[in-house]
Coordinates of C-alpha atoms in Angstrom, one line a residue:
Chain S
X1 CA 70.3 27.2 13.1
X2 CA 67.7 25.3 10.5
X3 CA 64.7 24.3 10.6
X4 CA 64.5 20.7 11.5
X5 CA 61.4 18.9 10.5
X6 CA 58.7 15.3 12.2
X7 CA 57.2 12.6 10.1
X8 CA 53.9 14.3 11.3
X9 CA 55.1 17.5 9.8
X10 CA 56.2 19.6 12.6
X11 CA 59.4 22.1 12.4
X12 CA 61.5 23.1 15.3
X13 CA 63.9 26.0 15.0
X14 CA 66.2 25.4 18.4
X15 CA 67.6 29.2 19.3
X16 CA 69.8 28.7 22.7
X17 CA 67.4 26.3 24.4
X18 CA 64.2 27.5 23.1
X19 CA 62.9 26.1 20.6
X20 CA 60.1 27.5 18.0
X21 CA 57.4 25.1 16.9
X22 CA 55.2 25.3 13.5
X23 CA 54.1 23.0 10.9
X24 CA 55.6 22.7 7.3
X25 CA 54.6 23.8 4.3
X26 CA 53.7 20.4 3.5
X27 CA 51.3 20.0 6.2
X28 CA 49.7 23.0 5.3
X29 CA 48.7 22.3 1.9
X30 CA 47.4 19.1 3.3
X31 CA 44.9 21.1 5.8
X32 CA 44.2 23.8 3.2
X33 CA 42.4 26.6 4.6
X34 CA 43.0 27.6 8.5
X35 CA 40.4 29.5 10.0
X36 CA 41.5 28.7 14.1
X37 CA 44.6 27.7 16.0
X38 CA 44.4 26.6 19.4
X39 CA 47.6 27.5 20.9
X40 CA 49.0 25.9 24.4
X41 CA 49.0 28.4 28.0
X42 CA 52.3 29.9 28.4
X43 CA 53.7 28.0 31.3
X44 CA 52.2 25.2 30.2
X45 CA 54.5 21.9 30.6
X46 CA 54.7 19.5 28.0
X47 CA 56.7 16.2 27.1
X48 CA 57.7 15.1 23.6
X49 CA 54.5 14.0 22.0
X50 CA 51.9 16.0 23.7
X51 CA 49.1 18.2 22.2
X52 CA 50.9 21.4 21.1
X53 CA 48.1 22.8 19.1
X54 CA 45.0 22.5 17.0
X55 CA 44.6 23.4 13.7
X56 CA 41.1 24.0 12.2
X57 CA 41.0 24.4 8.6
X58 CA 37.3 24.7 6.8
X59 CA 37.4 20.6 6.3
X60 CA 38.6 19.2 9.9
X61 CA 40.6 20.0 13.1
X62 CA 44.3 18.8 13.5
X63 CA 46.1 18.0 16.3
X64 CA 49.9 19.2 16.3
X65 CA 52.6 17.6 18.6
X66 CA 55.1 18.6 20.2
X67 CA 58.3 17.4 18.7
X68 CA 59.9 18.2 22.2
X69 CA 59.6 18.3 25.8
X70 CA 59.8 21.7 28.0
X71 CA 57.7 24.8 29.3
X72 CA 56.1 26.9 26.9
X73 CA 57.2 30.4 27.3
X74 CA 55.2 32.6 24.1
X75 CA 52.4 31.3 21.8
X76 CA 52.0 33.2 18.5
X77 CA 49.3 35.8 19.5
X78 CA 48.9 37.2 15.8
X79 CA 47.4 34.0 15.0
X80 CA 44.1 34.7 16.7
X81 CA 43.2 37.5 14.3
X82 CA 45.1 36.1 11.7
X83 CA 44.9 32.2 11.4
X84 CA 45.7 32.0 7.4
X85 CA 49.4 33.6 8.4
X86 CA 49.9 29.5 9.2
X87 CA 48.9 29.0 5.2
X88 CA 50.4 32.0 3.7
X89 CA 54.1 32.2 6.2
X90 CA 54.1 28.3 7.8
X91 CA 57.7 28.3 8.5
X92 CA 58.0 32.0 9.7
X93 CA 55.2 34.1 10.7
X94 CA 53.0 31.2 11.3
X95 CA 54.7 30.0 14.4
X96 CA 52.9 28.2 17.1
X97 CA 54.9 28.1 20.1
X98 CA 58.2 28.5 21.8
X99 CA 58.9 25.7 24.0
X100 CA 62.0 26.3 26.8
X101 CA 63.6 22.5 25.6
X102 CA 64.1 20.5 28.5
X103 CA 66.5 18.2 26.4
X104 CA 67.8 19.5 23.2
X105 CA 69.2 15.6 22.3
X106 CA 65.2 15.2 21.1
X107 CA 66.2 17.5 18.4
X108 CA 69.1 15.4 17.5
X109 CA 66.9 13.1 15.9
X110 CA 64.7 15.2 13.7
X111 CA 65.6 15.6 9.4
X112 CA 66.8 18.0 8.4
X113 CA 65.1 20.3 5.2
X114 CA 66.9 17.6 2.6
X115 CA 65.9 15.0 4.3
X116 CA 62.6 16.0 4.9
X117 CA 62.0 16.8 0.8
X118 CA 62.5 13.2 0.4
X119 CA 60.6 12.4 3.4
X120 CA 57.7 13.9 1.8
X121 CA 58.6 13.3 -1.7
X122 CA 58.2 9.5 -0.4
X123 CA 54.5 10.2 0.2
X124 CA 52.9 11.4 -2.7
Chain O
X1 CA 23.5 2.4 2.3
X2 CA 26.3 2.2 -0.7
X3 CA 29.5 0.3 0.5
X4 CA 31.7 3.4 1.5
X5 CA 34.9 1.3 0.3
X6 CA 33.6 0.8 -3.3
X7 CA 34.6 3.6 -5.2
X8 CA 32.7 4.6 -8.4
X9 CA 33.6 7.5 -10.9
X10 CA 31.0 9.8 -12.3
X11 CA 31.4 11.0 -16.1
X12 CA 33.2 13.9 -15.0
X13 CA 36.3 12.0 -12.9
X14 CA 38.8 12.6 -15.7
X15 CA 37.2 16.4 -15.9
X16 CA 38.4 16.9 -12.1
X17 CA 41.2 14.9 -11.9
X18 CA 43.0 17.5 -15.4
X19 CA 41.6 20.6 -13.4
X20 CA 43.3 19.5 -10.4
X21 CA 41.0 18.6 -7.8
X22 CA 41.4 16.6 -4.8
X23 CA 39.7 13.3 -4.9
X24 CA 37.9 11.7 -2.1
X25 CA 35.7 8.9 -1.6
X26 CA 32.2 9.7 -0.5
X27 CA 29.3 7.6 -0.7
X28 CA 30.7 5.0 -2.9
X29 CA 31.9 7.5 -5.5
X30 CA 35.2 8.8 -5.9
X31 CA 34.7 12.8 -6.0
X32 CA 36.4 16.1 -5.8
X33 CA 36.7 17.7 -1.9
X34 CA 38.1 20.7 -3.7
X35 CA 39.8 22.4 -6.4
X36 CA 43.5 24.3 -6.4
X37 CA 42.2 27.6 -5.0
X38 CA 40.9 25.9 -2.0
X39 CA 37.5 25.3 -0.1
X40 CA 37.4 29.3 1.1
X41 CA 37.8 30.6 -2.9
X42 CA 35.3 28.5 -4.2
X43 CA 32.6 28.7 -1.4
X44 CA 32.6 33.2 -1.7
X45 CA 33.4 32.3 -5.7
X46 CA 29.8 30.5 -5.2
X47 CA 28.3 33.6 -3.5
X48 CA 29.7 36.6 -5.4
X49 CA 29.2 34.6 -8.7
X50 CA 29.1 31.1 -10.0
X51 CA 29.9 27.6 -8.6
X52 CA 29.6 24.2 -10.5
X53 CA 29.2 21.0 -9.2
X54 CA 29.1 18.1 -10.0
X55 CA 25.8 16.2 -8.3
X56 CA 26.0 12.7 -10.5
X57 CA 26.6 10.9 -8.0
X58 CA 23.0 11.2 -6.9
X59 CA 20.6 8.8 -7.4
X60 CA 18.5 10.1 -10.7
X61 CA 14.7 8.0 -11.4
X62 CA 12.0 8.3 -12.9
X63 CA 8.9 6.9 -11.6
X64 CA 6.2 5.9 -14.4
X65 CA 2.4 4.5 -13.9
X66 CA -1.1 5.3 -14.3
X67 CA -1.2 7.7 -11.4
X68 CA 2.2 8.0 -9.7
X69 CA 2.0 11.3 -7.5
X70 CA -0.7 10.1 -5.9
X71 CA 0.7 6.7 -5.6
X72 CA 4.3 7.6 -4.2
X73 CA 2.2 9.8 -1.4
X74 CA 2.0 6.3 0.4
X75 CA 5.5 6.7 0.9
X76 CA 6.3 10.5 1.3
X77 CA 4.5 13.3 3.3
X78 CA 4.6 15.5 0.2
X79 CA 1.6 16.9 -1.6
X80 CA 3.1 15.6 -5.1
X81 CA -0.9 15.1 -6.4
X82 CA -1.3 19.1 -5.9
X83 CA 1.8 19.7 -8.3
X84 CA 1.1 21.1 -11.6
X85 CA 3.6 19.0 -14.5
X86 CA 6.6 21.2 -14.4
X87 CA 6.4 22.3 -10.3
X88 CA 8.6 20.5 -7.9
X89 CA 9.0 20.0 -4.0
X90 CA 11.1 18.7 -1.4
X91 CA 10.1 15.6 0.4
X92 CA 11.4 12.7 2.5
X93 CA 10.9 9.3 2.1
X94 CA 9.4 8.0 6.1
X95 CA 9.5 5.1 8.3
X96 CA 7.1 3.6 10.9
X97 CA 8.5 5.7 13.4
X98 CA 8.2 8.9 11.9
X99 CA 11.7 9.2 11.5
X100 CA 13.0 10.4 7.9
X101 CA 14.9 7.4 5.5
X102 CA 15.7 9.9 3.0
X103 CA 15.4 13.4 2.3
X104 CA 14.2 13.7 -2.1
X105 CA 13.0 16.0 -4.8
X106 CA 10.2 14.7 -6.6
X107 CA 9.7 16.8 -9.9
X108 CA 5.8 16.8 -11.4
X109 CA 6.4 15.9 -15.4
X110 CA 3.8 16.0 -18.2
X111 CA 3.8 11.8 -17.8
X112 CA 5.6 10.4 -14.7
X113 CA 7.8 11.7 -12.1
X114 CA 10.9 12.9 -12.0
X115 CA 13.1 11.9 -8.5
X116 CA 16.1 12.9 -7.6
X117 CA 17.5 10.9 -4.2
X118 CA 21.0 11.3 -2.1
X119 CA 23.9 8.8 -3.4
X120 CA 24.8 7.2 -0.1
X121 CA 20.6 6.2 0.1
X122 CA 19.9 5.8 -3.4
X123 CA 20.1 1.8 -3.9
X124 CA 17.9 1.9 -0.4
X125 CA 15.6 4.4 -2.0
X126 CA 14.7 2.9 -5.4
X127 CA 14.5 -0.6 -3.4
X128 CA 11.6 1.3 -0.8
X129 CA 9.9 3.3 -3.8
X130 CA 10.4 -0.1 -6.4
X131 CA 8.5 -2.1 -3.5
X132 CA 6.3 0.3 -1.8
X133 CA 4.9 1.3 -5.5
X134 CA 4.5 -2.4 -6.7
X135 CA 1.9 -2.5 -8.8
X136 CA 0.7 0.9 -9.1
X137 CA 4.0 2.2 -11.0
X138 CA 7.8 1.8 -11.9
X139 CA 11.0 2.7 -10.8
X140 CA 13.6 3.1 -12.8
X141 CA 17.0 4.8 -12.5
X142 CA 18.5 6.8 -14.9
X143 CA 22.5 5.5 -14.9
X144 CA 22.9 7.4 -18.3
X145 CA 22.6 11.1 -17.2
X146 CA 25.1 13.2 -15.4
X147 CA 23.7 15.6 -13.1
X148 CA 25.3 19.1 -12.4
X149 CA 24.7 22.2 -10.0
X150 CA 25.4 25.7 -11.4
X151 CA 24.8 28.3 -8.4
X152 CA 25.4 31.7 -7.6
X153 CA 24.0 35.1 -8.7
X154 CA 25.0 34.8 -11.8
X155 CA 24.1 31.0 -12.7
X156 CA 20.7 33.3 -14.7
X157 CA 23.2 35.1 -16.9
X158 CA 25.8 32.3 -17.6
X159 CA 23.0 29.2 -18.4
X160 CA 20.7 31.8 -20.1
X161 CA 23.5 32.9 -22.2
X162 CA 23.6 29.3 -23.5
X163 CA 19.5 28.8 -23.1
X164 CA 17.4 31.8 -23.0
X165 CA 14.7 30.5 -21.7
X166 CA 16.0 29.3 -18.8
X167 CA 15.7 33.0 -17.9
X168 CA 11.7 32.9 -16.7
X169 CA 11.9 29.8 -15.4
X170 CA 10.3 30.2 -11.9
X171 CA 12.1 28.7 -8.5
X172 CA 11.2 25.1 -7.7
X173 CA 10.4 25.0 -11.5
X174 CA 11.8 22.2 -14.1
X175 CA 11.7 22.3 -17.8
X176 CA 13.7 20.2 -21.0
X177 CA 15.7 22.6 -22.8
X178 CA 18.6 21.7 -25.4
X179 CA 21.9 23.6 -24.4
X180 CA 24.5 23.4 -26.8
X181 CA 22.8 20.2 -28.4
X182 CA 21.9 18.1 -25.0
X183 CA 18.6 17.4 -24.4
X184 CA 18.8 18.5 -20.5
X185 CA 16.3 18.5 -18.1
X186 CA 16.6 21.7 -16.5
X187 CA 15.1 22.6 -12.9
X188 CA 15.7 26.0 -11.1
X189 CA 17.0 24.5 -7.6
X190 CA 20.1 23.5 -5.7
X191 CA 21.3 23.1 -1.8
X192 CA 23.4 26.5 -1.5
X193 CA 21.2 29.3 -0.6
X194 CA 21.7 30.9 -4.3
X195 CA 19.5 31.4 -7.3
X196 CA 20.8 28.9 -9.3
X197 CA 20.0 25.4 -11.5
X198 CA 20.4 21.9 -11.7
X199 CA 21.2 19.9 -15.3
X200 CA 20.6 16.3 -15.8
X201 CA 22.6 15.9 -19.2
X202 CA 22.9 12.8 -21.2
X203 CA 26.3 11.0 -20.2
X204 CA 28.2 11.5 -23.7
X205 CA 27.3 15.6 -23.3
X206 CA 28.0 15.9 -20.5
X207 CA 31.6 16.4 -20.3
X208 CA 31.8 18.7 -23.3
X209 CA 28.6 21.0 -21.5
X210 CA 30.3 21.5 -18.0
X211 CA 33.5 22.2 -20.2
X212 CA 31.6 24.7 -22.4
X213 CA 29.8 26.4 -18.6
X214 CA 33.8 26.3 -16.5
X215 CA 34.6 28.4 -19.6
X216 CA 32.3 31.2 -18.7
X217 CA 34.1 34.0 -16.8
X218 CA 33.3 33.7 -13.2
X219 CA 32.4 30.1 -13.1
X220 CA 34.3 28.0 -10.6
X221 CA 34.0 24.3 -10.3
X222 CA 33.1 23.8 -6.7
X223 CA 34.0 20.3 -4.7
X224 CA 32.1 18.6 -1.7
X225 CA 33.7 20.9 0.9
X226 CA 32.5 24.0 -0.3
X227 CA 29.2 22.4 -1.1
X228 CA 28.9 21.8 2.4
X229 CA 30.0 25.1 4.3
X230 CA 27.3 26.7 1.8
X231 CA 24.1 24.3 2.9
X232 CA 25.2 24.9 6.5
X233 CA 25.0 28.5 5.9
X234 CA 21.9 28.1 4.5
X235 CA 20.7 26.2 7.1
X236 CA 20.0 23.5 5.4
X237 CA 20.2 19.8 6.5
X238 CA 22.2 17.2 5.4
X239 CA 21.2 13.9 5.2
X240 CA 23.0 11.3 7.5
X241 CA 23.3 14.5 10.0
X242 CA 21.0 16.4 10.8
X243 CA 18.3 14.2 9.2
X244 CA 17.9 10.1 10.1
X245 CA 15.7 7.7 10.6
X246 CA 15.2 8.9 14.4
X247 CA 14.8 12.7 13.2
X248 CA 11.3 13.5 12.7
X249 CA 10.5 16.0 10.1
X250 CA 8.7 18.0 12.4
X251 CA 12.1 17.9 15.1
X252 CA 14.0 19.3 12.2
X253 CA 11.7 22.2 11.2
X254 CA 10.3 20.6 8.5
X255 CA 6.7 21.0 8.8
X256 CA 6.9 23.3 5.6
X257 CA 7.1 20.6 3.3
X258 CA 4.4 18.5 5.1
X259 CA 1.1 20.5 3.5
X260 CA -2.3 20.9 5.4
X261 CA -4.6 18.3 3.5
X262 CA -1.2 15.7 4.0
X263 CA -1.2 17.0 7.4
X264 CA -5.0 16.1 8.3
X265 CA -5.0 12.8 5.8
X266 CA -1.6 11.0 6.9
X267 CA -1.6 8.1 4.4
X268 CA 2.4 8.0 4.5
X269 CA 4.6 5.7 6.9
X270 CA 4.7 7.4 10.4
X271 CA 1.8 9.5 9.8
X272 CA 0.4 9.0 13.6
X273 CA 3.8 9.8 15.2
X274 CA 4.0 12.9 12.9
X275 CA 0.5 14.2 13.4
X276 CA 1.0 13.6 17.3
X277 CA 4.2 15.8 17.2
X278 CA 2.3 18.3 14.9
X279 CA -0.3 18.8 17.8
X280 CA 1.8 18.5 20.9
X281 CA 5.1 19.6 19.7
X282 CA 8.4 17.4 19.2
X283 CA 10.4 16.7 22.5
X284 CA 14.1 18.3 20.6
X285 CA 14.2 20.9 17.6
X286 CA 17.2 21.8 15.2
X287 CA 18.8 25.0 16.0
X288 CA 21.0 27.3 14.7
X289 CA 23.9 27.8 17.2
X290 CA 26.6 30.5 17.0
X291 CA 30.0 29.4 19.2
X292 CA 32.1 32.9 20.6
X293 CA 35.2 33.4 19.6
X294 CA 36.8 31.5 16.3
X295 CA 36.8 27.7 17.1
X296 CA 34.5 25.7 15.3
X297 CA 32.4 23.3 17.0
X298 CA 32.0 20.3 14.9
X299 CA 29.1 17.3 14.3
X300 CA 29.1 14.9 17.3
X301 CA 29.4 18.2 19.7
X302 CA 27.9 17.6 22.5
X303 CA 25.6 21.1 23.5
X304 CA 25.4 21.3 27.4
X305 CA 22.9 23.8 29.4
X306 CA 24.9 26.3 31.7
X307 CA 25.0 24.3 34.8
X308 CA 26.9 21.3 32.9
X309 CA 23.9 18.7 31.9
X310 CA 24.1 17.1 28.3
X311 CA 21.2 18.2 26.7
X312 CA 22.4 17.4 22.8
X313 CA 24.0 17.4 19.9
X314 CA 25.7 19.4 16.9
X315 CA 24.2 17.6 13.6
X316 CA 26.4 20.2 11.1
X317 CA 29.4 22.6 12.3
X318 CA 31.8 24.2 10.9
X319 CA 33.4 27.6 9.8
X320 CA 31.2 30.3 7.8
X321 CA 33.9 31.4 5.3
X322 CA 31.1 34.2 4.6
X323 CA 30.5 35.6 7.7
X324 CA 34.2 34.5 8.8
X325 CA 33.2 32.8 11.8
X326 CA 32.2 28.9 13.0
X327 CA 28.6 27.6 12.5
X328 CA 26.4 25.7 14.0
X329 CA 23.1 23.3 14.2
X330 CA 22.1 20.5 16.4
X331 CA 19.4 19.5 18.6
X332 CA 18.5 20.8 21.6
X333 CA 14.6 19.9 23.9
X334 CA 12.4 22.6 23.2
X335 CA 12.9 24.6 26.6
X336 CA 16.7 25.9 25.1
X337 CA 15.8 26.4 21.8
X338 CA 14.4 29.7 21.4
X339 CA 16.6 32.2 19.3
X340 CA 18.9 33.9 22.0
X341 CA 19.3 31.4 24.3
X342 CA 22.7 30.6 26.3
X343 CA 24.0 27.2 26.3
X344 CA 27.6 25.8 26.0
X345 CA 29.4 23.8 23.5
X346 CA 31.9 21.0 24.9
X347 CA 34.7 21.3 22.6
X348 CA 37.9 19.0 23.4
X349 CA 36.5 19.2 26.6
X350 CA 36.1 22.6 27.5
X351 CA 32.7 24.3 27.6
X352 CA 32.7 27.0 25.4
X353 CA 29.9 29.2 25.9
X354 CA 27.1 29.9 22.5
X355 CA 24.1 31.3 21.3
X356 CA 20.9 30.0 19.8
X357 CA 20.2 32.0 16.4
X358 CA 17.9 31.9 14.0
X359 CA 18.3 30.6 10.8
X360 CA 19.5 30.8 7.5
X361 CA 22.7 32.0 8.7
X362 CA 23.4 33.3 5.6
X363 CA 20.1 35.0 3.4
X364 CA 18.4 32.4 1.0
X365 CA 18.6 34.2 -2.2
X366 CA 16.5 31.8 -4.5
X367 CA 14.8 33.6 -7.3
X368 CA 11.2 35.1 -6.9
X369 CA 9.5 36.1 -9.8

């Protein structure tokens, strides 16, 4: 599977019918440093759209959202000691959450990494 | 107050715009928020070794007359008058209330005084001191000088290297000197906690000067994030935060700058409120506050006792890139604001338990000869 990519600059990776959440690289030049990530309760039930996660970064907090709707079933512990792993690895090791997708058709919609390089080509 | 949405350029926009920066616009000027290697870099870059910054936007005047330190203490609680030519203090400009309009530097010079004001107050501040000195001396601004910070324990070596005799010059000390051909005025100050200088250069210098000082190993230009996780460390206030015109000097832990004979004469707006706080103490005083654990609690915080009242505010917060943790100061009523005290911090909704600490948060390590 690939990484599927939001306008508000949120990847999914679906594996079976869980689904792993970060933000792109993208997004993470935008916030520049991270220095805290709030990360959701595993268990936690969300719908497409919901708070997933803050991001601090030394300027501002960010909310992230979740691109899909399901239970949370792991949050990215390593990113308590080690926040800057969502600067330094966004689209691997700096994974938020892994969200059990209640309907995998919300992924249908989401552009893919070409797609997305326009996307954000579009907005500089 | 400047119109936010206007956006000036200082002499040194096409300077950040080639070394990459990240423009912003911030009290009516467009200005660098950081550099390529990011707010963290520069801000330890400052601390370990040199930052530059680029102040211009600040409001720069010059206030001539027959007698103008004592004439601008009408407006300012500062003991300018007691100021030999070449000493200078930190001051605010007051209101009726006793709240603070403006926080300044007024400079002591051979012939006049030297004042330099924040940007987003600065047409409201020559406006008060053009008026409130009417008759006994003249404003004037100085729109043809840049104005630049170079900070950090080595700011001595690197400017002396170009001006030796910046060298001796004593903190809170200003002196002209001519670095590489600009007539700059040259005080030992800034807002970061560090030894270090501010440069008033004439406009058509000052590009090639700030060139000539980035060129010096270990310099690092330094944008308006940095610049403001370092005053926070230093516990410092900004302007428009922690200080307003419902902050009293004396709420804000500024009775420092407010000196005995000032105290005892008054003869500046709000002197009754302020004396009247001096001798019963302020109802709320800025704290330092230290959040557990990693989030940051952020201005507009609301700071809660333990059973769940409101009891204030954070002015400043953010994330110490020094000390790698979040920050804190606000305001609290004197019962909670002894150092060690337990309150909570309501951030996105959740109480979050903190400490009051004392303050700098970071050692002040100005020069002390």
């Amino acid at each position: 599977m690939a990484l599927k990519f939001t306008e508000d600059h949120e990847w999914v990776l679906l594996e079976g019918n869980v689904a792993t959440i970060g933000v792109s690289n993208y997004a993470q030049e935008q916030l520049g440093d991270v220095v805290f990530v709030e990360v959701p309760e595993v268990g936690s039930d969300l719908s497409k759209g919901d708070e997933l996660a803050v991001v601090e970064s030394v300027k501002a907090a960010s909310e992230v959202y979740s691109p899909v709707s399901g239970a949370v079933v792991a949050v990215n512990g390593e990113l308590e000691d080690a926040p800057t792993l969502v600067n330094e690895d966004p689209n691997g090791g700096g994974w938020f959450a892994k969200i059990e997708v209640s309907d995998p058709t919300e992924i249908d919609g989401l552009m893919d990494e070409d797609a997305y390089k326009t996307y954000i080509e579009g907005l500089d | 107050m400047s119109d936010p949405s206007a956006t000036e350029k200082t002499i040194l926009y096409d300077l950040h715009v080639e070394l990459g920066a990240k423009m912003v616009p911030f009290a009516g000027y467009d200005m660098p928020v950081q550099y390529p290697d990011g707010i963290l870099k520069e801000h330890l870059a400052t601390r370990e070794s040199a930052g530059l910054f680029d102040v211009s936007h600040m409001g720069q005047v010059v206030i001539t007359g027959d007698s103008p330190a004592a004439a601008i203490e009408a407006l300012i609680p500062g003991d300018i008058q007691a100021l030999e030519a070449g000493d200078m203090r930190y001051s605010f400009l007051t209101n009726e209330k006793g709240g603070i309009l403006d926080d300044l530097i007024v400079t002591r010079r051979e012939h006049d005084l030297f004042v330099v004001v924040n940007a987003a107050c600065k047409e409201q501040d020559i406006k008060l001191l053009t008026d409130g000195l009417a008759g006994k001396a003249t404003v004037t601004e100085l729109t043809d000088r840049a104005l630049i910070a170079l900070q950090g324990p080595k700011a001595v070596a690197i400017l002396s290297s170009m001006a030796p005799e910046v060298a001796s010059m004593s903190f809170m000390s200003y002196q002209e000197v001519t670095i590489d051909g600009a007539p700059c005025f040259v005080t030992r100050s800034g807002y970061t906690g560090e030894d270090g200088y501010e440069i008033s250069i004439p406009n058509e210098q000052a590009v090639q000067l700030t060139r000539k000082l980035l060129d010096h190993e270990g310099v690092s230009a330094v944008g308006l994030g940095a610049r403001d996780s370092l005053r926070l460390e230093a516990g410092l206030c900004l302007y428009g935060h922690d200080l307003t015109e419902n902050t009293s000097p004396i709420s804000a832990g500024l009775i420092w700058a407010i000196s005995k004979r000032r105290r005892e004469e008054g003869g500046f707006p709000g002197a009754a409120v302020i004396q009247a706080e001096i001798a019963n103490k302020p109802k709320m005083k800025r704290v330092g506050l230290v959040p557990e654990g990693r989030a940051p609690a952020r201005e507009h915080t609301e700071i809660a006792d333990l059973d769940g009242n409101i009891i204030g505010e954070v002015t400043s917060g953010g994330f110490s890139p020094s000390l790698q943790m979040p920050i804190a100061m606000g305001y609290v009523p004197l019962a909670f604001a002894a150092v060690g005290t337990d309150i909570n911090l309501i951030v996105r909704g959740k109480a979050r338990p903190a400490k009051v600490v004392k303050m700098p948060f970071v050692e002040q390590r100005y020069y002390r000869d």
